[in-house]
mmCIF file of C-alpha atoms in Angstrom:
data_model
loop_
_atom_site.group_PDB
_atom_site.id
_atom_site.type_symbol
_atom_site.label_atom_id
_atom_site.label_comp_id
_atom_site.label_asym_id
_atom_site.label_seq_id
_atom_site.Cartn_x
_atom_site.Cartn_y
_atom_site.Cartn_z
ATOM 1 C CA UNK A 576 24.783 5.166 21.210
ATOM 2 C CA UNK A 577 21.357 6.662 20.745
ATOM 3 C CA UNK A 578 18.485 4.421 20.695
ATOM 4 C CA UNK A 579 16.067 5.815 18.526
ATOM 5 C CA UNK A 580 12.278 4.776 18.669
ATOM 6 C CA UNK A 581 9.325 5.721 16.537
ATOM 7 C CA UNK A 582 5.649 4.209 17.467
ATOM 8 C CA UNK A 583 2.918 4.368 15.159
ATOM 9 C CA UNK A 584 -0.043 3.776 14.970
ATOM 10 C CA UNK A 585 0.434 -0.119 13.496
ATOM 11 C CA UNK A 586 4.125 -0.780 13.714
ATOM 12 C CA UNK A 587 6.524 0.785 16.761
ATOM 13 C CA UNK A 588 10.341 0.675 14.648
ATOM 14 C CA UNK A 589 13.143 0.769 16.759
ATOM 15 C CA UNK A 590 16.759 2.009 15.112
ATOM 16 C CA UNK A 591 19.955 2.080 16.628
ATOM 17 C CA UNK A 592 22.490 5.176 15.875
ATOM 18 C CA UNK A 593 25.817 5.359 16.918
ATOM 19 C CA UNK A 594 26.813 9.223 15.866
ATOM 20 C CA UNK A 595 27.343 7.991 12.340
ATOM 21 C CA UNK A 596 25.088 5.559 10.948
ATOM 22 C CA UNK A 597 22.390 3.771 11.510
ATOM 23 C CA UNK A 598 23.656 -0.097 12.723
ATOM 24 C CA UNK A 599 20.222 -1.962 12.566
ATOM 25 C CA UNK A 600 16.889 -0.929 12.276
ATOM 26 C CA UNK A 601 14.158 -3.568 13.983
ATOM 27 C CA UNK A 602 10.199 -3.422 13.558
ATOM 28 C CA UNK A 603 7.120 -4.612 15.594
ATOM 29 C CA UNK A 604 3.300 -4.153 15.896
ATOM 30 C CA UNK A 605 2.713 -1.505 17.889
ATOM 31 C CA UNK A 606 0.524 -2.876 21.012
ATOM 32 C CA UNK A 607 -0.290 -1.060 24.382
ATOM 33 C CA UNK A 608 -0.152 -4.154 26.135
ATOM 34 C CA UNK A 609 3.219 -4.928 25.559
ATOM 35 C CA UNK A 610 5.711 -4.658 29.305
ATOM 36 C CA UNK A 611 8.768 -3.069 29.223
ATOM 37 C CA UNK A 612 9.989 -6.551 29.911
ATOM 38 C CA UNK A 613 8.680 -7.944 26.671
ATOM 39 C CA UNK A 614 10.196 -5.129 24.848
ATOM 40 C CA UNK A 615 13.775 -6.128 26.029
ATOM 41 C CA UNK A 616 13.374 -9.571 25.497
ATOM 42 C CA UNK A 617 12.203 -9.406 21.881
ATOM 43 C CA UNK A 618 15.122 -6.298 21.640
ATOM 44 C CA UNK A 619 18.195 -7.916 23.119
ATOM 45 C CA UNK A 620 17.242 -10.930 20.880
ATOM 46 C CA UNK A 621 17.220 -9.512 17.659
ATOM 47 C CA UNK A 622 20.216 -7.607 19.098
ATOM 48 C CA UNK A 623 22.486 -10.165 19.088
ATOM 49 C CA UNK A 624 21.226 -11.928 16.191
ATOM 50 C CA UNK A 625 22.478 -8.901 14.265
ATOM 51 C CA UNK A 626 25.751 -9.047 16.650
ATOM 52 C CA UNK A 627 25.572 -5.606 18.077
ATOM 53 C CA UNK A 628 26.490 -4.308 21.251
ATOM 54 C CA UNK A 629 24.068 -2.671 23.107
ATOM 55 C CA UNK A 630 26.110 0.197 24.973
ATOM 56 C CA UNK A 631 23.283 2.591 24.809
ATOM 57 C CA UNK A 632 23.482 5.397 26.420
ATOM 58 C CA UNK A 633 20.181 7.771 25.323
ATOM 59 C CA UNK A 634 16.598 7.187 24.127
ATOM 60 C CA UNK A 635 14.480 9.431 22.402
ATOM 61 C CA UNK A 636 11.001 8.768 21.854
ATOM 62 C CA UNK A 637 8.403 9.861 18.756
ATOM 63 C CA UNK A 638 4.863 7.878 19.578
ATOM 64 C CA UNK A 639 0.990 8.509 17.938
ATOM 65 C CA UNK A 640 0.063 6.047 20.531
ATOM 66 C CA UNK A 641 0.120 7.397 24.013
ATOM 67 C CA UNK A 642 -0.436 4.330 25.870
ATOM 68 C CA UNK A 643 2.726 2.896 24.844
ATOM 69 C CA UNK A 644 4.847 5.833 25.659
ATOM 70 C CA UNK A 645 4.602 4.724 29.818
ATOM 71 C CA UNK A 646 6.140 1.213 28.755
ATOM 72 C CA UNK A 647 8.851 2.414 26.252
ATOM 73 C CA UNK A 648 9.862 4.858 29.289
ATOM 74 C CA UNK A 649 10.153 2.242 31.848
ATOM 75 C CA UNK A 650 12.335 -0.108 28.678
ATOM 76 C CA UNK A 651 14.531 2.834 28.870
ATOM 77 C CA UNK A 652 15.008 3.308 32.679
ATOM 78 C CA UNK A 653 15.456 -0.100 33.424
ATOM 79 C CA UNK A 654 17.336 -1.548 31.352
ATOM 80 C CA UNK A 655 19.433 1.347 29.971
ATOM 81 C CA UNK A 656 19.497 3.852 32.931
ATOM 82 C CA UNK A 657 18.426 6.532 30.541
ATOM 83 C CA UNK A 658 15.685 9.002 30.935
ATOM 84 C CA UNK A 659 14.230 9.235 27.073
ATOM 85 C CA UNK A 660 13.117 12.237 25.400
ATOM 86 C CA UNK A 661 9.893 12.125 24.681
ATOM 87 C CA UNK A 662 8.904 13.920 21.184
ATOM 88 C CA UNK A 663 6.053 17.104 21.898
ATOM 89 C CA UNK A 664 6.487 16.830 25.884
ATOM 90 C CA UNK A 665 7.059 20.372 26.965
ATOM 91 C CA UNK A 666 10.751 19.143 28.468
ATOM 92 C CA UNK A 667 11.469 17.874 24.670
ATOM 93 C CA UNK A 668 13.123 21.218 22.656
ATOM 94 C CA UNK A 669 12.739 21.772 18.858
ATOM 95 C CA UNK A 670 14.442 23.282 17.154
ATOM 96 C CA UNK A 671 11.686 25.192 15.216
ATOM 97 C CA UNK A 672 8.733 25.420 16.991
ATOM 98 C CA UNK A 673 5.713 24.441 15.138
ATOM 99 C CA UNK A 674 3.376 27.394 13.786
ATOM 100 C CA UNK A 675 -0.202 26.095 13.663
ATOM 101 C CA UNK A 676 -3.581 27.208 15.700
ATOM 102 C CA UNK A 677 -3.535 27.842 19.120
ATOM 103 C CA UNK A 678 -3.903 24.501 20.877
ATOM 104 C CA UNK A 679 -3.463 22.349 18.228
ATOM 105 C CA UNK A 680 -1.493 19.339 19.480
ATOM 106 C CA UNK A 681 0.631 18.460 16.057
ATOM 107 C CA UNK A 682 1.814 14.487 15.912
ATOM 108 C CA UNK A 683 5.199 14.204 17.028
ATOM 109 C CA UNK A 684 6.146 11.964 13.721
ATOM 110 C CA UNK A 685 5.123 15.116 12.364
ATOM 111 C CA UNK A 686 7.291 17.116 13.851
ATOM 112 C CA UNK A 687 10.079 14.389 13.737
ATOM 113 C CA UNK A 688 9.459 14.206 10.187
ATOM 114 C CA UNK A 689 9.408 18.416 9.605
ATOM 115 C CA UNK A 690 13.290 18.128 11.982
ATOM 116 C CA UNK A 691 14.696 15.544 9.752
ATOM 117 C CA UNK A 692 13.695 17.312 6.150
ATOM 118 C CA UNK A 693 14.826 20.567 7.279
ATOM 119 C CA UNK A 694 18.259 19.063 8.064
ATOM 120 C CA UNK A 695 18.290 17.592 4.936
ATOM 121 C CA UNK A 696 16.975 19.475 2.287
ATOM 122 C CA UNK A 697 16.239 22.693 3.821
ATOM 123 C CA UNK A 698 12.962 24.377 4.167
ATOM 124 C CA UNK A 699 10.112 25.676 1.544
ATOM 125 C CA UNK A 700 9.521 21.180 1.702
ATOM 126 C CA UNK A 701 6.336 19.320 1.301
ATOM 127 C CA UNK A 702 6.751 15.511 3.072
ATOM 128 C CA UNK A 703 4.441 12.477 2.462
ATOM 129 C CA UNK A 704 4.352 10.051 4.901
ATOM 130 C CA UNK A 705 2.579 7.104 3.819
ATOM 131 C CA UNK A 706 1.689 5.091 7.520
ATOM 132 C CA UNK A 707 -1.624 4.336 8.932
ATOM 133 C CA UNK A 708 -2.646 7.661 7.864
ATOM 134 C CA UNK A 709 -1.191 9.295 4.200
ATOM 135 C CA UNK A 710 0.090 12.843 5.617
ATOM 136 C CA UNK A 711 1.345 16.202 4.068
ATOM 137 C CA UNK A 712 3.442 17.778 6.235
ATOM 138 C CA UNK A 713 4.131 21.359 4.782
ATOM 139 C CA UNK A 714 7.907 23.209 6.388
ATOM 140 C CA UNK A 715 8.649 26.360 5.967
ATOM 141 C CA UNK A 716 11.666 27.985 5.204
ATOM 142 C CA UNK A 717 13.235 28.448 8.359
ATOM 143 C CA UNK A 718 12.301 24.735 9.231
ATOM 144 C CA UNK A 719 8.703 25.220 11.172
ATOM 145 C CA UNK A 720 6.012 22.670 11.049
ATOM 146 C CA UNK A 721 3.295 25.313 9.658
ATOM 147 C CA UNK A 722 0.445 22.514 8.802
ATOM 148 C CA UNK A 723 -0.240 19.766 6.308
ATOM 149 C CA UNK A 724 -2.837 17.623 4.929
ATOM 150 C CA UNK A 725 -4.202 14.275 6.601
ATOM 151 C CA UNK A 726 -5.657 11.155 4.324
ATOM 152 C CA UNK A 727 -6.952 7.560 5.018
ATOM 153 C CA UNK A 728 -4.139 5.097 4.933
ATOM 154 C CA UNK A 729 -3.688 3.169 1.720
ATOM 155 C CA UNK A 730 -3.659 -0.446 3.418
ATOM 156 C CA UNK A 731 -6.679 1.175 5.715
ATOM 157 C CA UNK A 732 -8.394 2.083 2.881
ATOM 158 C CA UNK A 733 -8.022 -1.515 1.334
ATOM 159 C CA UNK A 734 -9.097 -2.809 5.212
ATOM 160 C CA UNK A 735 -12.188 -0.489 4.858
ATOM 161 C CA UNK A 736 -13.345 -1.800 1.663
ATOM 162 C CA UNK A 737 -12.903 -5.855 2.146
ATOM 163 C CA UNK A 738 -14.544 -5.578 5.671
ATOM 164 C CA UNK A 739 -17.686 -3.079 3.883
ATOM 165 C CA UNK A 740 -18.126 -4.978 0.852
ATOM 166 C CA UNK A 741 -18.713 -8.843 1.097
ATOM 167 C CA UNK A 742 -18.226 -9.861 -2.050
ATOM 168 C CA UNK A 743 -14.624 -7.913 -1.947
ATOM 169 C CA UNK A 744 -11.599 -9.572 -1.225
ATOM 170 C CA UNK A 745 -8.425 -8.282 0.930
ATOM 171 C CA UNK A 746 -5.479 -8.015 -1.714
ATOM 172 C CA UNK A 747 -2.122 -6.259 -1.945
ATOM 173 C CA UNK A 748 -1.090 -2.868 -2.791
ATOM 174 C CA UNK A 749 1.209 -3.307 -5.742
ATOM 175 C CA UNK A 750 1.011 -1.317 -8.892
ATOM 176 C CA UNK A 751 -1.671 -3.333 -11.363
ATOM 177 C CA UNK A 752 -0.503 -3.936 -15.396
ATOM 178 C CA UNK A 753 -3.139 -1.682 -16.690
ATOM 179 C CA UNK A 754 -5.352 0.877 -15.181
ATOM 180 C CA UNK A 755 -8.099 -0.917 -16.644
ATOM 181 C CA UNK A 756 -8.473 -4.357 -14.715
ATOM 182 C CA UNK A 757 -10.329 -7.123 -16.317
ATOM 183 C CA UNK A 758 -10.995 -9.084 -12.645
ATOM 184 C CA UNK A 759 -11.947 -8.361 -9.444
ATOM 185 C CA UNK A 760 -8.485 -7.850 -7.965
ATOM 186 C CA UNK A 761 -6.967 -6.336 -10.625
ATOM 187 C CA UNK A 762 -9.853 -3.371 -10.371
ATOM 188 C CA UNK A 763 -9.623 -2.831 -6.272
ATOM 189 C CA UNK A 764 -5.865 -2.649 -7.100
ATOM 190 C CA UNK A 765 -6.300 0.303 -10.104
ATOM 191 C CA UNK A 766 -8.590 1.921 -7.930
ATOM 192 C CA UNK A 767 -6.414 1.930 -5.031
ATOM 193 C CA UNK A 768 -2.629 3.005 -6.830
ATOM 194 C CA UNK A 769 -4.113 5.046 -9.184
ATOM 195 C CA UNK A 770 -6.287 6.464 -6.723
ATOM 196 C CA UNK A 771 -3.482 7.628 -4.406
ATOM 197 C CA UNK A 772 -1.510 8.624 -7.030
ATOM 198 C CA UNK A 773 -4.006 10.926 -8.145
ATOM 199 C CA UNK A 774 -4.393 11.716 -4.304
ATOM 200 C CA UNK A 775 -1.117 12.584 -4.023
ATOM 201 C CA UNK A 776 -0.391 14.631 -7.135
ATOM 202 C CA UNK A 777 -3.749 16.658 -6.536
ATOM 203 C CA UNK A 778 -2.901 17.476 -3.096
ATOM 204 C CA UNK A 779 0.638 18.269 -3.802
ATOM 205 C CA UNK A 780 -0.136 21.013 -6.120
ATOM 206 C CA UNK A 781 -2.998 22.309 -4.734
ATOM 207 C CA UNK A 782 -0.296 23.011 -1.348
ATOM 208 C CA UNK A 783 1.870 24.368 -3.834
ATOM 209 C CA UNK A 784 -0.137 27.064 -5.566
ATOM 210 C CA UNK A 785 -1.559 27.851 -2.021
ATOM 211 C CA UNK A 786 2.235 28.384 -0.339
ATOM 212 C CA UNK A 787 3.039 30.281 -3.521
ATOM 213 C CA UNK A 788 6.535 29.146 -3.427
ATOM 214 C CA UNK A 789 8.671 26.798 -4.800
ATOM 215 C CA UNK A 790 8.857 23.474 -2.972
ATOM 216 C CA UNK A 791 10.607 20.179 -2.866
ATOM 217 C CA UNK A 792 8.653 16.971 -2.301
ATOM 218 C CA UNK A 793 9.966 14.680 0.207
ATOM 219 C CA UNK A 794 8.363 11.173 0.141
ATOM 220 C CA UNK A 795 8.794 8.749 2.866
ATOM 221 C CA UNK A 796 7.305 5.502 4.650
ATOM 222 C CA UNK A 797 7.024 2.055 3.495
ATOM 223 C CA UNK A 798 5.338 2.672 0.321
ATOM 224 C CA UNK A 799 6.849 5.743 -0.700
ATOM 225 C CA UNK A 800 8.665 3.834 -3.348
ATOM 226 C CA UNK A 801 6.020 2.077 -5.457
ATOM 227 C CA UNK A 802 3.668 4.635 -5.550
ATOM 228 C CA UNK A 803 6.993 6.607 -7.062
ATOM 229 C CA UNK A 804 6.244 4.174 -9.545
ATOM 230 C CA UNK A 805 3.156 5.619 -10.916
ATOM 231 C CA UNK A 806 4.551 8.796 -11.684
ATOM 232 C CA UNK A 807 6.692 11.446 -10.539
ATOM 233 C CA UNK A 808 5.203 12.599 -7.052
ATOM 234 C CA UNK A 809 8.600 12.872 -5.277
ATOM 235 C CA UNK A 810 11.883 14.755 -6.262
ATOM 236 C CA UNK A 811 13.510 12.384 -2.981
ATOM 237 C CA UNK A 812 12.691 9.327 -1.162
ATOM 238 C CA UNK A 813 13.671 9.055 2.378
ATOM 239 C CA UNK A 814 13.588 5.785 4.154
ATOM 240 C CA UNK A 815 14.554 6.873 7.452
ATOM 241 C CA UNK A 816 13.730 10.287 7.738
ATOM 242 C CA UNK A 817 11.429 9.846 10.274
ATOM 243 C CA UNK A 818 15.260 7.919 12.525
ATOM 244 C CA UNK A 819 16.995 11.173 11.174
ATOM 245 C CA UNK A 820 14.639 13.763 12.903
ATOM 246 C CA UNK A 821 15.015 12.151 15.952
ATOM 247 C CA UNK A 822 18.663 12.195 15.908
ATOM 248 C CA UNK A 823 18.536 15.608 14.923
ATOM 249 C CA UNK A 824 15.925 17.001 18.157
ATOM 250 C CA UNK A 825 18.324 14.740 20.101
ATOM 251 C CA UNK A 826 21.413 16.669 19.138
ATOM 252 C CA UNK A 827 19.496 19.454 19.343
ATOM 253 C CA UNK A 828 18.730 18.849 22.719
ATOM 254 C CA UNK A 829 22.032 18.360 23.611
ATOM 255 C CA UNK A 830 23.569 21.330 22.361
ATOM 256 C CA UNK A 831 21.170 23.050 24.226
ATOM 257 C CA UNK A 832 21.540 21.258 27.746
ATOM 258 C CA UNK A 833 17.482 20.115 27.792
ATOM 259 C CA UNK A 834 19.121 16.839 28.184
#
């Protein structure tokens, strides 16, 4: 079994695959401070709650967050005996190479995320990651990470405005009943789905008429799906693209004895 973790920016998502399927998928907040130790105990724990056997054999690694990347390695070696593969370390193979600026470091969920569409769908793709950070990841046809688009965060954006206005409050990102609120927290809540909707749309075709070709729009992250609800942004929705990619580098990998 391959244990498959992805560590963002605000939550580190751990998924299980076991050549097949997927068998659970477990979530945390991503903190530096956190031992290997505490990883396994809060891992094994939720491992057997969901009755699982944990006869894993490899890790692979995507993290935003470098300072957690020394802990999740030590998790690995300890208490799995595996050496993980580390997403954008030079020992870590794609299989398209990313074609950007020389010395631009690209985010490995980036990369992950460009690996798991390609397998997918194929190339000519546009994928929008909505995390910490609202990304447009643009792949090309033979399945290269060629460069993107970054935006604030929705649920950063919100944080921004509650902590700079005082008389805002903090609410939810849902999708309001009109655009037009008639209270406070109807209003942040237009201005912040409509806004990315708008945000979204206007960046998508503005990537399209600049690639010149036809594309597919890939969204994913946890609120890929309501802001689908505003209007059609996406042609698919992937929950666990960003668990697919990995699997795929992994195999990739493999195949080609990096690992």
């Amino acid at each position: 079994m391959i244990l498959c973790i992805d560590c963002g920016n605000t939550n580190t998502v751990f998924s299980i695959w076991d050549g097949v399927r997927f068998l659970c998928t477990l979530r945390t907040s991503t903190e530096h401070q956190r031992t290997a130790d505490q990883y396994y105990v809060w891992f094994s724990t939720l491992i057997q709650h969901h009755g699982i056997r944990t006869d894993i054999t490899d890790v692979i690694i995507s993290s935003t967050v470098p300072r957690v990347v020394f802990n999740l390695r030590v998790f690995a070696d300890r208490y799995f005996r595996a050496r993980p593969l580390v997403v954008g370390k030079p020992d870590c193979l794609l299989p398209s190479p990313p074609r950007v600026d020389a010395g631009t470091n690209v985010g490995p969920d980036r990369l992950v995320n460009a690996a798991g569409a390609f397998d997918r769908h194929g190339g000519n793709l546009i994928v929008v990651d909505f995390g910490t950070a609202t990304t447009f990841d643009v792949v090309a046809h033979d399945g290269a990470y060629v460069g993107g688009v970054i935006a604030p965060g929705v649920n950063l954006s919100l944080e921004a405005l509650h902590a700079s206005a005082a008389a805002l409050p903090h609410v939810d990102v849902t999708r309001p009943p009109t655009v037009i609120g008639t209270n406070t927290v109807d209003c942040m809540q237009s201005g912040v789905f409509w806004g990315y909707v708008g945000l979204v749309r206007g960046v998508r075709d503005r990537i399209r008429a600049e690639y010149g070709q036809p594309m597919r729009v890939i969204g994913t992250g946890g609120l890929a799906s309501l802001f689908a609800q505003g209007d059609v942004l996406f042609d698919l929705i992937e929950d666990d693209l960003t668990m697919h990619g990995l699997t795929v580098i992994h195999a990739y990998n493999k195949e080609h004895g990096a690992i």
